[in-house]
Every structure is written in structure tokens, then in C-alpha cells.
PDB file of C-alpha atoms in Angstrom:
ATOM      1  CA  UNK E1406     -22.349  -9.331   0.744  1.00 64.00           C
ATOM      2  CA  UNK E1407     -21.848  -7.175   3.502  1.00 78.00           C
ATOM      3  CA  UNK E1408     -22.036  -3.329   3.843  1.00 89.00           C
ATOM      4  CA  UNK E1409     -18.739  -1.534   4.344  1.00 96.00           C
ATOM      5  CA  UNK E1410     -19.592   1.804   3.715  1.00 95.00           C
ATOM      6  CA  UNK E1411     -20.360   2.874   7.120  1.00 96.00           C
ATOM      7  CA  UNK E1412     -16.491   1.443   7.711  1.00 97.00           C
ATOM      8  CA  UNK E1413     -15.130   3.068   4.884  1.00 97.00           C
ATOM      9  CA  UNK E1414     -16.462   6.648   5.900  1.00 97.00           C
ATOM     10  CA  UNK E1415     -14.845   5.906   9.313  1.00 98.00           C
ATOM     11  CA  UNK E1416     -11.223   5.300   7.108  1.00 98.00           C
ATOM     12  CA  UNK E1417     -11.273   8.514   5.560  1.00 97.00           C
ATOM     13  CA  UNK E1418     -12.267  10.650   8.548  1.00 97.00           C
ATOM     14  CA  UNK E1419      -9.125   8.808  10.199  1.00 98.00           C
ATOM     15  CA  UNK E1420      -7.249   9.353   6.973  1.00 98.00           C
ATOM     16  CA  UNK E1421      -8.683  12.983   7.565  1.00 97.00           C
ATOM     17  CA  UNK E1422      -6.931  13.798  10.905  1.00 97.00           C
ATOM     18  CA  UNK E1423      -3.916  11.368   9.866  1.00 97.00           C
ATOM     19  CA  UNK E1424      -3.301  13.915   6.942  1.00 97.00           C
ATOM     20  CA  UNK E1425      -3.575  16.535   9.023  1.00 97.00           C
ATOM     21  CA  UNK E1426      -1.043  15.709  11.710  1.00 95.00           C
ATOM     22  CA  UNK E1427       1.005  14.377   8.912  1.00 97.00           C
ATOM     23  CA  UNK E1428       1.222  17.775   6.497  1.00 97.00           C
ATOM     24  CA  UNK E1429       1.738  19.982   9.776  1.00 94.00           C
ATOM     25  CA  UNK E1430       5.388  18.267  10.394  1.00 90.00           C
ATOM     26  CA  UNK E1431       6.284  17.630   6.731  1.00 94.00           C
ATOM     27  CA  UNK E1432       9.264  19.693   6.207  1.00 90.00           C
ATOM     28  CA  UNK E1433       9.849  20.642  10.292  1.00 89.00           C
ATOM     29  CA  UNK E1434      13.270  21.682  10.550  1.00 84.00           C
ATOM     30  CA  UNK E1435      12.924  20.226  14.490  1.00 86.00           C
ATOM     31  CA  UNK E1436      11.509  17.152  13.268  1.00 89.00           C
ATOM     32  CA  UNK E1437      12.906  14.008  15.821  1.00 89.00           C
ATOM     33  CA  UNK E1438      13.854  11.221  13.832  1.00 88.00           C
ATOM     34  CA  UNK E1439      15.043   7.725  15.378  1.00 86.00           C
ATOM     35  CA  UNK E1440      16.516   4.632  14.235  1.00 85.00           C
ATOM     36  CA  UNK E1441      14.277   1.973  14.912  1.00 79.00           C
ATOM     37  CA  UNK E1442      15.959  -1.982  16.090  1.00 79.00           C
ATOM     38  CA  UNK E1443      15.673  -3.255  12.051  1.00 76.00           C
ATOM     39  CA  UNK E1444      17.840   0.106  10.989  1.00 70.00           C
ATOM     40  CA  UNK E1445      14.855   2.083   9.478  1.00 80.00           C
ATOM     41  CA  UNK E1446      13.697   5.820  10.766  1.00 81.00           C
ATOM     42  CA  UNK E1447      10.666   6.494  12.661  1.00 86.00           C
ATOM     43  CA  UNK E1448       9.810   9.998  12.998  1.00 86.00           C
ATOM     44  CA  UNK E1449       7.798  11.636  15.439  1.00 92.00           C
ATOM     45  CA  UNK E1450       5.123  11.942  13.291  1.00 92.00           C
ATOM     46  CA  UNK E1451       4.817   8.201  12.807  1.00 92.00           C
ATOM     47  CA  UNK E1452       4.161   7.745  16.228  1.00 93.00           C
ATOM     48  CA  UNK E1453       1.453  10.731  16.420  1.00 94.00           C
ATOM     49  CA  UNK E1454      -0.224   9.744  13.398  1.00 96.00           C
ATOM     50  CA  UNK E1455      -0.368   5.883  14.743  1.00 96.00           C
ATOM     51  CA  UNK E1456      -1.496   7.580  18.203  1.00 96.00           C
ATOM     52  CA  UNK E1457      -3.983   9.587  16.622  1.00 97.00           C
ATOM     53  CA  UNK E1458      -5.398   6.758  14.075  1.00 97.00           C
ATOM     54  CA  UNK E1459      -5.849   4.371  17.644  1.00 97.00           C
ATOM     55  CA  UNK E1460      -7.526   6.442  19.599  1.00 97.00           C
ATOM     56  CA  UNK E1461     -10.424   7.406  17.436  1.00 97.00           C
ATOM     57  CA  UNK E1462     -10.818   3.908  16.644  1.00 97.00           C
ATOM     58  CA  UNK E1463     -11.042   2.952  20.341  1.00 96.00           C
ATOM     59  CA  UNK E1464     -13.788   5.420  20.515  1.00 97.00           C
ATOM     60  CA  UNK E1465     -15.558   4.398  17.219  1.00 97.00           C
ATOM     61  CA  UNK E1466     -14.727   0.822  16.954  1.00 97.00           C
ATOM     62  CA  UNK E1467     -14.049  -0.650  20.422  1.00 96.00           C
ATOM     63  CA  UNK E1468     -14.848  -4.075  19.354  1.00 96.00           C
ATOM     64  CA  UNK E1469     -12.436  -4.198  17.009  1.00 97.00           C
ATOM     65  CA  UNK E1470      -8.378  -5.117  16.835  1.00 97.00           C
ATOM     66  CA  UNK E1471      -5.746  -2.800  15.873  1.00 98.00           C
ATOM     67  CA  UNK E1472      -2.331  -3.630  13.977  1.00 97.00           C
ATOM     68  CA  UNK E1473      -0.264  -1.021  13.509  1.00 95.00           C
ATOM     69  CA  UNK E1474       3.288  -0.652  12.371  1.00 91.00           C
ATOM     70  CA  UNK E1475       4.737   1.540  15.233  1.00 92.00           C
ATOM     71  CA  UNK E1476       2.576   0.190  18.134  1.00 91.00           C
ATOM     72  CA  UNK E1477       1.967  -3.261  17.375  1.00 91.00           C
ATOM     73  CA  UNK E1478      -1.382  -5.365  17.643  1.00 94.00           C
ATOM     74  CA  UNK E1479      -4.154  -4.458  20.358  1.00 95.00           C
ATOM     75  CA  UNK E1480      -7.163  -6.733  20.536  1.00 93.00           C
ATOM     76  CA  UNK E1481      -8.741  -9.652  19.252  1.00 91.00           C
ATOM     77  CA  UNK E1482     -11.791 -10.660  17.289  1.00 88.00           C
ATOM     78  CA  UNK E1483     -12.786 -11.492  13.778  1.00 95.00           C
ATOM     79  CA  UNK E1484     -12.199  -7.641  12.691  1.00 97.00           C
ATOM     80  CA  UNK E1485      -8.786  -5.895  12.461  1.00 97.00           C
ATOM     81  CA  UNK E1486      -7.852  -2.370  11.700  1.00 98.00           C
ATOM     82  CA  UNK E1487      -4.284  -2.416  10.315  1.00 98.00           C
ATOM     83  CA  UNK E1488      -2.052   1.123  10.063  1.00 98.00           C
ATOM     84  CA  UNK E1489       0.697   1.836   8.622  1.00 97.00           C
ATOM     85  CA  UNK E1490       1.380   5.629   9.729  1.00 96.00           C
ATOM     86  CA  UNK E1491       3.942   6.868   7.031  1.00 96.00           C
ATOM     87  CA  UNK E1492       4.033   4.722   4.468  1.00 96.00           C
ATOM     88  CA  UNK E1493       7.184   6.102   2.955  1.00 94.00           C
ATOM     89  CA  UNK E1494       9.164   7.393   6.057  1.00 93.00           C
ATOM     90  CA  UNK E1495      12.522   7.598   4.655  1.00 93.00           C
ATOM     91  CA  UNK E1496      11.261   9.782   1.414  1.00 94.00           C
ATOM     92  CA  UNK E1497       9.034  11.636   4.762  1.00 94.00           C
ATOM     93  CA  UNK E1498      12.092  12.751   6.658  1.00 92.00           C
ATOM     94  CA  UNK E1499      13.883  14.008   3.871  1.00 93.00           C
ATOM     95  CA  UNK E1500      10.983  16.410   2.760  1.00 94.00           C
ATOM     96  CA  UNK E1501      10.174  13.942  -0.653  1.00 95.00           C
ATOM     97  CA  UNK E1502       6.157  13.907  -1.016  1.00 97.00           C
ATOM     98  CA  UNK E1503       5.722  10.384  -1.828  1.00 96.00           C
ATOM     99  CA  UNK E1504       4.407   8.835   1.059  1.00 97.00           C
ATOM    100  CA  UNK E1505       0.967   8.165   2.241  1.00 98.00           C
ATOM    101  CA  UNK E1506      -0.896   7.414   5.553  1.00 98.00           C
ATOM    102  CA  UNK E1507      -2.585   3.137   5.015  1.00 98.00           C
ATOM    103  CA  UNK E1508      -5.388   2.300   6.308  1.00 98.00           C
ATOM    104  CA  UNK E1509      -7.384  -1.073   5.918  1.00 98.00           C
ATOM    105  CA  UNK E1510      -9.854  -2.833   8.067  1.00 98.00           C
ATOM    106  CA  UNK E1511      -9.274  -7.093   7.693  1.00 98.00           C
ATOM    107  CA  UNK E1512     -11.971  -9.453   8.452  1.00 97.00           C
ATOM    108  CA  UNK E1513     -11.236 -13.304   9.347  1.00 93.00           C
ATOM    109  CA  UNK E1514     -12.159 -15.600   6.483  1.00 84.00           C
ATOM    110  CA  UNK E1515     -10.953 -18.368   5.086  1.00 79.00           C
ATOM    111  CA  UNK E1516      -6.981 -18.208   4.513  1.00 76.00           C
ATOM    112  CA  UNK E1517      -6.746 -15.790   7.288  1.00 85.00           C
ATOM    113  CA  UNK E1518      -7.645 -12.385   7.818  1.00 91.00           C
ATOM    114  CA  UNK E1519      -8.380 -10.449   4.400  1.00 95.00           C
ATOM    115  CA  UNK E1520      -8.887  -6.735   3.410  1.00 97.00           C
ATOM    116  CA  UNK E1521     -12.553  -5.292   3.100  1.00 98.00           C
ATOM    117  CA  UNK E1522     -11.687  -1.953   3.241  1.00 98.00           C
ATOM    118  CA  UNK E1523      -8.490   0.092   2.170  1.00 98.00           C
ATOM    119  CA  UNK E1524      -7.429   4.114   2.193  1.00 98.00           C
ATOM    120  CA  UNK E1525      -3.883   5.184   0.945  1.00 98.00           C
ATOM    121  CA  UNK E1526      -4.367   8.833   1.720  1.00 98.00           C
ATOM    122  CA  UNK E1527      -0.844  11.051  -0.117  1.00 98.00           C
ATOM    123  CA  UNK E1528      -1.453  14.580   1.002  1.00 97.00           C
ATOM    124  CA  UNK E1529       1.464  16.028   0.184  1.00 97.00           C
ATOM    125  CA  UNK E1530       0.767  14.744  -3.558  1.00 97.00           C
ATOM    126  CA  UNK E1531      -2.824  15.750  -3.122  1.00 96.00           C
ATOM    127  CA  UNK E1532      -4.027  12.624  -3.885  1.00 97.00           C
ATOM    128  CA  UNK E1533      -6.363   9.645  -2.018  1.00 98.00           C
ATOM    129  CA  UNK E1534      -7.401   6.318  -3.259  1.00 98.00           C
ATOM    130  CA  UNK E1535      -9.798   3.977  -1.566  1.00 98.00           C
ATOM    131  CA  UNK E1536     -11.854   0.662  -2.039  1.00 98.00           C
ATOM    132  CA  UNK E1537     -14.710  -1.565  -0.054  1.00 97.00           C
ATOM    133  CA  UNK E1538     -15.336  -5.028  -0.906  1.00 97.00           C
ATOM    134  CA  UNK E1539     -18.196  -5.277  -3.638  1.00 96.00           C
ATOM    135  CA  UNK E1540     -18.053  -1.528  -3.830  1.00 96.00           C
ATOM    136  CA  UNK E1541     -15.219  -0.752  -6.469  1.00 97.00           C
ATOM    137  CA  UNK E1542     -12.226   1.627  -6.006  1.00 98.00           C
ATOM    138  CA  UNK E1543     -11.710   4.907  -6.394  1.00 98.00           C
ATOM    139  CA  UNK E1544      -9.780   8.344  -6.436  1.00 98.00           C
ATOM    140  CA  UNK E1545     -10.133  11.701  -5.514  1.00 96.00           C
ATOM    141  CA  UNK E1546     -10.677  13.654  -2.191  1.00 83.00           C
ATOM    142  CA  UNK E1547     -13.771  12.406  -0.734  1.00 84.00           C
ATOM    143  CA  UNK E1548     -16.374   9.904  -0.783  1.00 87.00           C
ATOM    144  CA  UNK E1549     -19.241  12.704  -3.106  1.00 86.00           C
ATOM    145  CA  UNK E1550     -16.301  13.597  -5.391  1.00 88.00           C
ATOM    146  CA  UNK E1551     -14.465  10.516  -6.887  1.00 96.00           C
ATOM    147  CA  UNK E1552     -13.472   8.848  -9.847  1.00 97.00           C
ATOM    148  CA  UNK E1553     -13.738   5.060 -10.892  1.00 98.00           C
ATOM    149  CA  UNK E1554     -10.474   3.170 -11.052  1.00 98.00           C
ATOM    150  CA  UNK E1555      -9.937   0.386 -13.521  1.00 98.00           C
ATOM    151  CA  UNK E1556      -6.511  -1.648 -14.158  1.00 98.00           C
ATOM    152  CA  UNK E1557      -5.109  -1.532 -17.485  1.00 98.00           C
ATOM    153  CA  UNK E1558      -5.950  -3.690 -20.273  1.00 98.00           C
ATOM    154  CA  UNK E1559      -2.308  -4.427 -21.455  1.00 98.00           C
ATOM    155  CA  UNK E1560      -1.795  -7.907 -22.560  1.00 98.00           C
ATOM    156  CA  UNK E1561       1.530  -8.749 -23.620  1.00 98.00           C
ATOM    157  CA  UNK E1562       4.727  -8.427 -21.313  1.00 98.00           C
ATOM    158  CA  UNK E1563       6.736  -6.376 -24.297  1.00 98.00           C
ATOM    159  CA  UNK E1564       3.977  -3.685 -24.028  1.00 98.00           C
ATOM    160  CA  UNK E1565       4.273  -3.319 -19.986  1.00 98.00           C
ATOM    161  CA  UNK E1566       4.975  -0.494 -17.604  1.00 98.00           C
ATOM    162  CA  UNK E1567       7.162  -2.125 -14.694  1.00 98.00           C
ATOM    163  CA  UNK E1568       7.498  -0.400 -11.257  1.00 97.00           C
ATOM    164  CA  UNK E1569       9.995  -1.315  -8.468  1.00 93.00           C
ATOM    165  CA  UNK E1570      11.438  -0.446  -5.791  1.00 87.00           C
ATOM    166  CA  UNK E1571      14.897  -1.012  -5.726  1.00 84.00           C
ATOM    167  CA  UNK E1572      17.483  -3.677  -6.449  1.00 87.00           C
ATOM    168  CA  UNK E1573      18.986  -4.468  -3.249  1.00 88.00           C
ATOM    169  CA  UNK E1574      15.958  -6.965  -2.171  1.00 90.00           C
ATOM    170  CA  UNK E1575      16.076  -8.905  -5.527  1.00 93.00           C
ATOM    171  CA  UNK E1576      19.674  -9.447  -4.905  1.00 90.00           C
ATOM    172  CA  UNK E1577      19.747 -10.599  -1.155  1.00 89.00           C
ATOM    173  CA  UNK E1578      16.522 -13.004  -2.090  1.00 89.00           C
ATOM    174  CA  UNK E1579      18.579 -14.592  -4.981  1.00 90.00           C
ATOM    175  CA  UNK E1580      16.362 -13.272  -7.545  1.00 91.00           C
ATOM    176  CA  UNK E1581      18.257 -10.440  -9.128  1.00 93.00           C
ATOM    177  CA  UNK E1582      18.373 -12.601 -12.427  1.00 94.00           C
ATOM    178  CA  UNK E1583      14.586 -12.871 -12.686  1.00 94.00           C
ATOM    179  CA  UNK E1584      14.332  -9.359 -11.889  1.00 95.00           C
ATOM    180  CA  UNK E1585      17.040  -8.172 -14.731  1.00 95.00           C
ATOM    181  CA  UNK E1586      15.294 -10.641 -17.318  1.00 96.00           C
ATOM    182  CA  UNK E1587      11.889  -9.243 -16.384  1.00 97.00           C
ATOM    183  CA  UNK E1588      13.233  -5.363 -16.468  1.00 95.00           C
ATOM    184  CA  UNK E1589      14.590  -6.733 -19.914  1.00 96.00           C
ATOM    185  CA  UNK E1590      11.465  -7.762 -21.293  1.00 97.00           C
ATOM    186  CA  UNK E1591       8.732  -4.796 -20.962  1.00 98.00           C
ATOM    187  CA  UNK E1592       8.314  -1.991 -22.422  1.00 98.00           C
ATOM    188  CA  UNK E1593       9.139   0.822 -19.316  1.00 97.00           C
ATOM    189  CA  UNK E1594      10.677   0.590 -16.096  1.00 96.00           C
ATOM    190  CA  UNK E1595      10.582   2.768 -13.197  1.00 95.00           C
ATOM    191  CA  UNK E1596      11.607   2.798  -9.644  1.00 92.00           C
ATOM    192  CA  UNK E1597       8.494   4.498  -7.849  1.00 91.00           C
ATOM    193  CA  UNK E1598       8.586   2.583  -4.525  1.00 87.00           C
ATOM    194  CA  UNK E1599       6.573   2.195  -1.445  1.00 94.00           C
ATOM    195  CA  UNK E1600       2.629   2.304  -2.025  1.00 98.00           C
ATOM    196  CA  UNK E1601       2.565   4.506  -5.474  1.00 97.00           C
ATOM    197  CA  UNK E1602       3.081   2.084  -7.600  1.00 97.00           C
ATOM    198  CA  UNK E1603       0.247  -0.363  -6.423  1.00 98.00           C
ATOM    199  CA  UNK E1604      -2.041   2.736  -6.917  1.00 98.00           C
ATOM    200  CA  UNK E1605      -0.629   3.439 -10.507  1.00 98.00           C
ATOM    201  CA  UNK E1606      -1.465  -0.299 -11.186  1.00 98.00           C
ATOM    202  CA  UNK E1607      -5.189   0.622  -9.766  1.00 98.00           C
ATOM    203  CA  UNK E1608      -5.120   3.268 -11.864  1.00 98.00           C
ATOM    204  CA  UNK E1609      -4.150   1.596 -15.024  1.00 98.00           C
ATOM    205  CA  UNK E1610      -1.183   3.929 -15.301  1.00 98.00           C
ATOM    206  CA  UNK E1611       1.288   1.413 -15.208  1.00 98.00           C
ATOM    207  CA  UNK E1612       0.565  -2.671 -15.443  1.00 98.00           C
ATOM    208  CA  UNK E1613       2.789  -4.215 -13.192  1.00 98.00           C
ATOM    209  CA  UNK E1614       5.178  -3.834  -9.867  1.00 98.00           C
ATOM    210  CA  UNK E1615       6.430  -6.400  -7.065  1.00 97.00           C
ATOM    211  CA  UNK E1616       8.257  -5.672  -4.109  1.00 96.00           C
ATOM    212  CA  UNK E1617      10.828  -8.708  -2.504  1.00 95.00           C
ATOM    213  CA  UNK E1618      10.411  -7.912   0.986  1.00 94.00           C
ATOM    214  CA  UNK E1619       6.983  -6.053   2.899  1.00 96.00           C
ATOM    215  CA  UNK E1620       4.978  -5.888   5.950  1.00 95.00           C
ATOM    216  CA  UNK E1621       1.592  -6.628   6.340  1.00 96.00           C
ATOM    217  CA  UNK E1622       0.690  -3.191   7.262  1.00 97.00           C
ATOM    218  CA  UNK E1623       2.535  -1.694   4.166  1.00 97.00           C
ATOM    219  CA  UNK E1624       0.112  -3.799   1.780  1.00 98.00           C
ATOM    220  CA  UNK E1625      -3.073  -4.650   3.241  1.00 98.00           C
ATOM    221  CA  UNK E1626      -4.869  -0.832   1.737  1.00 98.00           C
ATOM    222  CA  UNK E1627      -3.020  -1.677  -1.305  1.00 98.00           C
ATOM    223  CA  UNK E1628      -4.124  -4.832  -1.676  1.00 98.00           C
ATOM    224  CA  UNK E1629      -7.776  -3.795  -1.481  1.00 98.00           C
ATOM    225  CA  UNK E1630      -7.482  -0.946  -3.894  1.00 98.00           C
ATOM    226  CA  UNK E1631      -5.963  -3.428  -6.730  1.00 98.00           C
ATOM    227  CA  UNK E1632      -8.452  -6.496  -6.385  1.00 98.00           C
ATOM    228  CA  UNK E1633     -11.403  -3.841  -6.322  1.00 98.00           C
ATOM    229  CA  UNK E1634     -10.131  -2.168  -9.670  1.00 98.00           C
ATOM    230  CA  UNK E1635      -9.670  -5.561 -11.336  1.00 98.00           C
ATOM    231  CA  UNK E1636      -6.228  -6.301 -10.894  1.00 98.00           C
ATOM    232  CA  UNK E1637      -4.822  -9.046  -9.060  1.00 98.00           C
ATOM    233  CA  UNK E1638      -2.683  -9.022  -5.458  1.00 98.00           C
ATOM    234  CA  UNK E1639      -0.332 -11.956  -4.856  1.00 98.00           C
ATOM    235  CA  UNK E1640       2.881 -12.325  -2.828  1.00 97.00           C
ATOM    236  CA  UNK E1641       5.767 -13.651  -5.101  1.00 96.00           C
ATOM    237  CA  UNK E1642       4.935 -17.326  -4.214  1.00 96.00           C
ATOM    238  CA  UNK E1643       1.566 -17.004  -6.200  1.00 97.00           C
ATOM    239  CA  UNK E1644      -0.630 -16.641  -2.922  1.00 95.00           C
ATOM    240  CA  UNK E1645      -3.809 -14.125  -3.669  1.00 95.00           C
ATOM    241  CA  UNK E1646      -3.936 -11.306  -0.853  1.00 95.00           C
ATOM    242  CA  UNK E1647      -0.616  -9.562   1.706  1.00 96.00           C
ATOM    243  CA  UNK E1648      -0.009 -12.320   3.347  1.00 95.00           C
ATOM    244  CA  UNK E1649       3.455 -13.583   1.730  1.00 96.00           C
ATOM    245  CA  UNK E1650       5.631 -10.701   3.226  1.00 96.00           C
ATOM    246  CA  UNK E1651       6.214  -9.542  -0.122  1.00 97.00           C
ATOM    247  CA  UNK E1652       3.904  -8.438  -3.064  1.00 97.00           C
ATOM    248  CA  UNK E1653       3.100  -8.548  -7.074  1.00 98.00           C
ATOM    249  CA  UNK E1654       0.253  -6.536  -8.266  1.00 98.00           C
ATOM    250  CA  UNK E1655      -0.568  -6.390 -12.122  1.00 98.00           C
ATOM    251  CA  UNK E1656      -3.616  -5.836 -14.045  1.00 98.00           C
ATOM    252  CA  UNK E1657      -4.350  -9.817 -14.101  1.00 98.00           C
ATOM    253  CA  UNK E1658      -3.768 -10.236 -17.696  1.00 98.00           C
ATOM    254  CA  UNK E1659      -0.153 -10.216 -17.135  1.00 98.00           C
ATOM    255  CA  UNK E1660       0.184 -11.468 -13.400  1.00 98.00           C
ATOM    256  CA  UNK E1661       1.621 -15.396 -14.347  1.00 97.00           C
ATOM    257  CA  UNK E1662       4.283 -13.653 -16.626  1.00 97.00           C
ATOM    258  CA  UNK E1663       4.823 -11.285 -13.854  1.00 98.00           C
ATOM    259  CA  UNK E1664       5.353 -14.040 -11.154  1.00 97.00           C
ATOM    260  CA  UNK E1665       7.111 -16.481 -13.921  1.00 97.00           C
ATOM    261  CA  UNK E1666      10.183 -14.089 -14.587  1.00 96.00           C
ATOM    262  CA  UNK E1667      10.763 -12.666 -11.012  1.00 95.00           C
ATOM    263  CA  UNK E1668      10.958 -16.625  -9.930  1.00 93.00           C
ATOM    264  CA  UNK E1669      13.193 -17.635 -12.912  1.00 87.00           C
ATOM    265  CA  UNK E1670      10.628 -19.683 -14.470  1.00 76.00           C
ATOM    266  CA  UNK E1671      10.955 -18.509 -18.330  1.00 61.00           C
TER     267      UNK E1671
END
């Protein structure tokens, strides 16, 4: 298998700068804000981090490709950075601290490009979490000072933590039953939103959470922080990885229940 650590280092020294850029605008009273052609804000400090993020990876990785949610793809080849600035914007611009910088490097395989390396980096909550391919996933604030993650080992539906995101998505795909039954079923429900709760399910702090309608950017980190802490990373259509523009992470045990309620299946 190969050897992503030299590529993971690289992540969290962009996730580094990214944070810093990031925490010096948080809260700016002169913080620019626009409205971008799909109706959601992109703040200056989108753009910067995004900016920022390229250009050291043009200096460290020219080979490579670079997706990124404000800027859009540069390059071609078999490896892909892919950013998502502020993950969160909307909670960003209106001084809440859940939000985090995403960063994962893809690699072309079979099905498409897939995730070998993922950083969700939350400095305003303090907090980083960050997986390699073979190499686990973890928590903490660098690479020497970290803590194993492991899904939860919650079995039955009745007994589950649920995260969402909100209800309007569920209701414009059709699927606000499934969602209501589902909601009905477990044990807790909460609306975290945007990358937290994919982290919480890394963490084993909560056991399940979907989102109806996503970005490739705003899962791919995600995506390789659940699989490498043992929980599984579909879109709602079953298929493993963040390719389905939407997303269902659990901690495995519970994933076909997960998928079975949210498309009206039980």
C-alpha cells in the first residue's frame, strides 16, 4: 500500500496557514461578503484561504490537480488536491465557530478518483481531525500529539444518535417521509450540519448523519476520516465514497437501516 504520510504532513501545514488566514477575519466587522450565482455567501476569506491553499501546493506539488470550491479545477493527472475553503460559510459570516477549512488529496482508481488523504481543520472550535489510507484517523492538533478515532459500536437503530442538517433538502428531494420515520425511530436527533457531524460519527460520538444535497469538495476529507475510523461513507443511493452529490456516514453496523429509511424502504 502506498505511503501517504509525506502527503498528509503537507495537508496540515496547508491546514496550518489556512487556519491562520481563517481565525484572523473570523469576527471582522469589515468582513466583504458576496452572494455567489447558486444564492450562497462567499466571503473574502474563502477566496484567501482557497488562494493561499493553491499556491503552496503549486510550489510543493506541481504535478498534481487542484479542485477547489471557489476557484474551480486546475490540472490534470492521476492525483487531485480538492479544497473546500470554509466549510461552513454561512455559520462563518455570522461569527458561529462551526466551520472548518477541508482538505483531501484523491487518487484515480477504479470508480473514479477516491480519497487517500483527508484534514478537516475547526480552529475556532480548537479542534483537527485527519486520516491517510492504511494509516487510521485521528484527532488532536498535530501529527506527535493525537488520538485514535474509532466509530461507535451501536447496533440497533432505537439506540442511535442521528445528525442532520436541516429539513428543507429532504423535502425538495421527496424524501421528507423517510427522513421523519427515520428521526422517529432512534434514540437522539440533532441538527449539527456541515462537516461536524461526519467527524462526531469518526469519533463515535454520534452513529449516524446524511445530508440530501453536497459537493464533492464538502465531503471528500470527510469521507476519508469515516472509512479510516471504521465507519462507512456512501451517498444516499448506496454508492461507497463522495461521489453521489449527497452523503450517509454511520458506524457500518447501522448503515443499510440508515440508507433503508431515508429511501422509504421500511
Amino acid at each position: 500500500m502506498p505511503d501517504y504520510h509525506d502527503d498528509l504532513r503537507l495537508a496540515h501545514v496547508l491546514a496550518d496557514a489556512a487556519d491562520r488566514a481563517t481565525m484572523a477575519r473570523f469576527k471582522a466587522l469589515d468582513l466583504k461578503v458576496e452572494t455567489k450565482p447558486d444564492m450562497t455567501p462567499v466571503s473574502e476569506a474563502d477566496k484567501a484561504a482557497e488562494e493561499l491553499i493553491r499556491g503552496q501546493l503549486q510550489r510543493a506539488r506541481p504535478r498534481d490537480a487542484i479542485l477547489g470550491e471557489e476557484y474551480g479545477v486546475e490540472g490534470t493527472g492521476p492525483r487531485r488536491w480538492v479544497i473546500d475553503p470554509i466549510d461552513g460559510t454561512k455559520n462563518y459570516v455570522r461569527g458561529v465557530p462551526v466551520w472548518a477549512t477541508l482538505i483531501s488529496l484523491m487518487e484515480a482508481g477504479e470508480g473514479g478518483y477516491q480519497p487517500v488523504v483527508g484534514v478537516v481543520s475547526a480552529p475556532a472550535l480548537n479542534r483537527r481531525w485527519w486520516a491517510a489510507k492504511g494509516g487510521g484517523a485521528y484527532t488532536g492538533r498535530s501529527l506527535t500529539s493525537a488520538t485514535r478515532l474509532r466509530v461507535s459500536k451501536v447496533s440497533r437503530i432505537q439506540d442511535a444518535s442521528f445528525a442532520y442538517s436541516s429539513l428543507t433538502g429532504w423535502e425538495q428531494r421527496g424524501q421528507l417521509d423517510g427522513f421523519m420515520e427515520l428521526q422517529r425511530a432512534v434514540w437522539r436527533t440533532r441538527g449539527y450540519g456541515d462537516f461536524w457531524p461526519y467527524m462526531m460519527v469518526a469519533e463515535g460520538s454520534i452513529d449516524i448523519c446524511a445530508e440530501p444535497e453536497l459537493s464533492l469538495w464538502d465531503m471528500a476529507a470527510c469521507a476519508a476520516v469515516v472509512a479510516e475510523a471504521g465507519g462507512t461513507f456512501t451517498g444516499l443511493d448506496g454508492q461507497p465514497g463522495p461521489h453521489s452529490g449527497n452523503a450517509a456516514a454511520s458506524n457500518g453496523l447501522l448503515h443499510d437501516e440508515l440508507l433503508g429509511y431515508l429511501n422509504q424502504q421500511y
